[in-house]
């Protein structure tokens, strides 16, 4: 009741602060003796229509209006901030594993801190700090990794002892703790009031806000948003933003052109208590106890405590309106394990009087990361939803990045981990989502060690060889819904032990992967890489070549049969994609891209290629099984199977040829392995896949052939200093920054996307450089392993983070790849990074707070550009698309 009173009070304040609302109220009184539900008619048109008046919708409206876009209409089916936002626990926490989420939360915290002063609306902002508890050493390691990231970003944070926890929060039982992480600047807010404050500021900046208005569907013509239909009429618009929270999925499917937004709601429980006899101080730190699956915060002198149970209850929103969702039932039996955990953590609460058990909806996504960005199928249709119970932490930052995306064409940070286009249609099955969110919600608290995998929604996309490989001991991981082999368990190994091996230290698969790497280097291995994204682009004339020359940075006008490694760059020169393109004929090209590029790359090209009936692009990912034949004996296996000469004279490096292998015709064979090792990629029509695989394995027996997986591939590519898109390379990384100038046609006088940015970098220098680090004083058996995201220090100063890491079985050392930046010691200004700057520094890599010395090595071929022998180009063309 008290919460409802505060909510009504904030409504009254907000309306009182807005002249528009006062005018609307006056007109309502003057036109009718009874209050009309819709005092002001909708505009006939607007530049932007936002659907959803919760924290996301109001944040986007606020930031768009701040950036100068004024012609905006925000529609809310009920009352502002009356959906999930109203029930939100109001904890603003920056302790996040993913870098972009950490940045969003940090920005949100800073925004909310000054929002009340800016708008005059009380937001309830109190800087309490937060304490994340660790009951196990592994949990403490996880917290130390987060603390390292927070500290280098300038967010105060420290690892503290159980005794220090008791000093900061006297009611906490510390007997089972091994340590904790204290973030003193985390805060509490009233989520609904923050949303109303953002709406107030947006309204003052010209945004029109209409409550009790439902969007029925979005109108689309020629692949672009043209307007929205509501229960109060139509609005023509150029942009539509779906911030409908738990209704985002249904709203996406209600349009003329469906937009897949993979999220599903679950019931989320927390309890409210009456004040303690000695009411809790308002600035008492929030407690997060992930091992106990609960969080605890002060609430009006009492506590608010909820959590993420192991057996969540999915919630169906189809056909239900906001009012129905608000009246979800209490379920004390379901909440009992969380209540027990709360009483173990705060035993003094036994006698406390409970006011209410709140059951509110929260939306979760298939990978526990929120969804933002433009639809791949409908231009002008943007999405911001699926906050995985962190809406208030992300609200400010997410709204800012989406507004930047719309106004500037791109956000100020790399948001690919959150991009809607990371998902395909396959993740939009309701059954898949229902099963996946039942796994995702408990995972919010589970310990996430490196290389963990989801268990639900598996075996969805598989190679024709899946059963054959599975029978030989394959252990699987999933990428973009595609099953891929990690490694193969040899006969006689303890399978159960391996499957449950989860650690921050040396993993149980270490020796297995080592033997696969050894075989790749000494004999021959086969890796099934069918998950690669594969497009065919062709034309009746020269249109394909002309368009691809503009859209790609390397020269594609090569002789038929040659393979070119190239970037697909944006206007800033950053990698939107990193791919290889084979010229099949004068007018036909075969493009191979990373697995998770299937939706993103298709949308990027579709939006930039002319709508020309003589130019065709086809996604042939499903048509070909891809086998990577790696090792010095690969040439022997292939020559015996094809009865064709495979010597370097007949089959030069970076070459593509259609061949027969065994009885099968039409196999596209490319002399490239994505690892720097010798060998071939075989692109096999799927009906021949099993035959070709069996022939290769049978013929390879005498050469010591064996199966291998992606872990071996990762080790090989990292020790060869090969970058991988999505981890090392992104839309903010240019070829100049990672030693790939030789893959850019700057000297050929041809225009291409990103050319101006690269010419500027060539003239002025780069502000970050891709660097390899070989750990010097690191004990592989005893020390924590680097994985990715570890801070890099040069002469004791922070200069960047690692992007990927692997153990090199050749060097018998850990190798980390990452970008080094140069900041002025006094001003913090970014400076040009020179070769001397890299070479003259003393480096350390921070792994969970412990620093290890490292030797830095620049891209080995950075001085070599275009005029080199073909053989060198193969070595240089190193890249990996995992």
JSON list of N, CA and C in Angstrom, two decimals, residues 131 160-172 174 182 284-285:
[
{"chain": "A", "resi": 131, "resn": "UNK", "atom": "N", "xyz": [27.30, -4.93, -1.70]},
{"chain": "A", "resi": 131, "resn": "UNK", "atom": "CA", "xyz": [28.27, -5.96, -1.29]},
{"chain": "A", "resi": 131, "resn": "UNK", "atom": "C", "xyz": [27.83, -7.28, -1.93]},
{"chain": "A", "resi": 160, "resn": "UNK", "atom": "N", "xyz": [36.81, -7.46, -0.09]},
{"chain": "A", "resi": 160, "resn": "UNK", "atom": "CA", "xyz": [36.87, -7.29, 1.37]},
{"chain": "A", "resi": 160, "resn": "UNK", "atom": "C", "xyz": [36.71, -8.64, 2.07]},
{"chain": "A", "resi": 161, "resn": "UNK", "atom": "N", "xyz": [37.06, -8.66, 3.36]},
{"chain": "A", "resi": 161, "resn": "UNK", "atom": "CA", "xyz": [36.98, -9.88, 4.16]},
{"chain": "A", "resi": 161, "resn": "UNK", "atom": "C", "xyz": [35.58, -10.01, 4.77]},
{"chain": "A", "resi": 162, "resn": "UNK", "atom": "N", "xyz": [35.22, -11.21, 5.24]},
{"chain": "A", "resi": 162, "resn": "UNK", "atom": "CA", "xyz": [33.93, -11.36, 5.94]},
{"chain": "A", "resi": 162, "resn": "UNK", "atom": "C", "xyz": [33.78, -10.40, 7.12]},
{"chain": "A", "resi": 163, "resn": "UNK", "atom": "N", "xyz": [34.86, -10.14, 7.86]},
{"chain": "A", "resi": 163, "resn": "UNK", "atom": "CA", "xyz": [34.77, -9.22, 9.01]},
{"chain": "A", "resi": 163, "resn": "UNK", "atom": "C", "xyz": [34.39, -7.82, 8.53]},
{"chain": "A", "resi": 164, "resn": "UNK", "atom": "N", "xyz": [34.94, -7.40, 7.40]},
{"chain": "A", "resi": 164, "resn": "UNK", "atom": "CA", "xyz": [34.60, -6.09, 6.85]},
{"chain": "A", "resi": 164, "resn": "UNK", "atom": "C", "xyz": [33.14, -6.04, 6.40]},
{"chain": "A", "resi": 165, "resn": "UNK", "atom": "N", "xyz": [32.63, -7.17, 5.93]},
{"chain": "A", "resi": 165, "resn": "UNK", "atom": "CA", "xyz": [31.20, -7.25, 5.56]},
{"chain": "A", "resi": 165, "resn": "UNK", "atom": "C", "xyz": [30.35, -6.96, 6.79]},
{"chain": "A", "resi": 166, "resn": "UNK", "atom": "N", "xyz": [30.71, -7.59, 7.92]},
{"chain": "A", "resi": 166, "resn": "UNK", "atom": "CA", "xyz": [29.95, -7.42, 9.16]},
{"chain": "A", "resi": 166, "resn": "UNK", "atom": "C", "xyz": [30.00, -5.96, 9.65]},
{"chain": "A", "resi": 167, "resn": "UNK", "atom": "N", "xyz": [31.12, -5.31, 9.43]},
{"chain": "A", "resi": 167, "resn": "UNK", "atom": "CA", "xyz": [31.22, -3.90, 9.83]},
{"chain": "A", "resi": 167, "resn": "UNK", "atom": "C", "xyz": [30.32, -3.01, 8.97]},
{"chain": "A", "resi": 168, "resn": "UNK", "atom": "N", "xyz": [30.23, -3.33, 7.68]},
{"chain": "A", "resi": 168, "resn": "UNK", "atom": "CA", "xyz": [29.41, -2.51, 6.77]},
{"chain": "A", "resi": 168, "resn": "UNK", "atom": "C", "xyz": [27.92, -2.81, 6.92]},
{"chain": "A", "resi": 169, "resn": "UNK", "atom": "N", "xyz": [27.59, -4.07, 7.28]},
{"chain": "A", "resi": 169, "resn": "UNK", "atom": "CA", "xyz": [26.18, -4.48, 7.40]},
{"chain": "A", "resi": 169, "resn": "UNK", "atom": "C", "xyz": [26.06, -5.43, 8.59]},
{"chain": "A", "resi": 170, "resn": "UNK", "atom": "N", "xyz": [25.81, -4.90, 9.80]},
{"chain": "A", "resi": 170, "resn": "UNK", "atom": "CA", "xyz": [25.87, -5.71, 11.03]},
{"chain": "A", "resi": 170, "resn": "UNK", "atom": "C", "xyz": [24.87, -6.88, 11.07]},
{"chain": "A", "resi": 171, "resn": "UNK", "atom": "N", "xyz": [23.80, -6.84, 10.29]},
{"chain": "A", "resi": 171, "resn": "UNK", "atom": "CA", "xyz": [22.79, -7.90, 10.37]},
{"chain": "A", "resi": 171, "resn": "UNK", "atom": "C", "xyz": [23.16, -9.15, 9.56]},
{"chain": "A", "resi": 172, "resn": "UNK", "atom": "N", "xyz": [24.24, -9.07, 8.78]},
{"chain": "A", "resi": 172, "resn": "UNK", "atom": "CA", "xyz": [24.58, -10.17, 7.88]},
{"chain": "A", "resi": 172, "resn": "UNK", "atom": "C", "xyz": [25.33, -11.27, 8.62]},
{"chain": "A", "resi": 174, "resn": "UNK", "atom": "N", "xyz": [28.00, -13.97, 8.60]},
{"chain": "A", "resi": 174, "resn": "UNK", "atom": "CA", "xyz": [29.20, -14.10, 7.76]},
{"chain": "A", "resi": 174, "resn": "UNK", "atom": "C", "xyz": [29.91, -15.44, 7.94]},
{"chain": "A", "resi": 182, "resn": "UNK", "atom": "N", "xyz": [32.99, -5.11, -2.56]},
{"chain": "A", "resi": 182, "resn": "UNK", "atom": "CA", "xyz": [32.27, -3.91, -2.13]},
{"chain": "A", "resi": 182, "resn": "UNK", "atom": "C", "xyz": [32.41, -2.84, -3.21]},
{"chain": "A", "resi": 284, "resn": "UNK", "atom": "N", "xyz": [22.27, 1.88, 4.12]},
{"chain": "A", "resi": 284, "resn": "UNK", "atom": "CA", "xyz": [22.86, 0.57, 4.37]},
{"chain": "A", "resi": 284, "resn": "UNK", "atom": "C", "xyz": [23.12, -0.13, 3.03]},
{"chain": "A", "resi": 285, "resn": "UNK", "atom": "N", "xyz": [24.30, -0.74, 2.83]},
{"chain": "A", "resi": 285, "resn": "UNK", "atom": "CA", "xyz": [24.61, -1.33, 1.52]},
{"chain": "A", "resi": 285, "resn": "UNK", "atom": "C", "xyz": [23.62, -2.43, 1.12]}
]
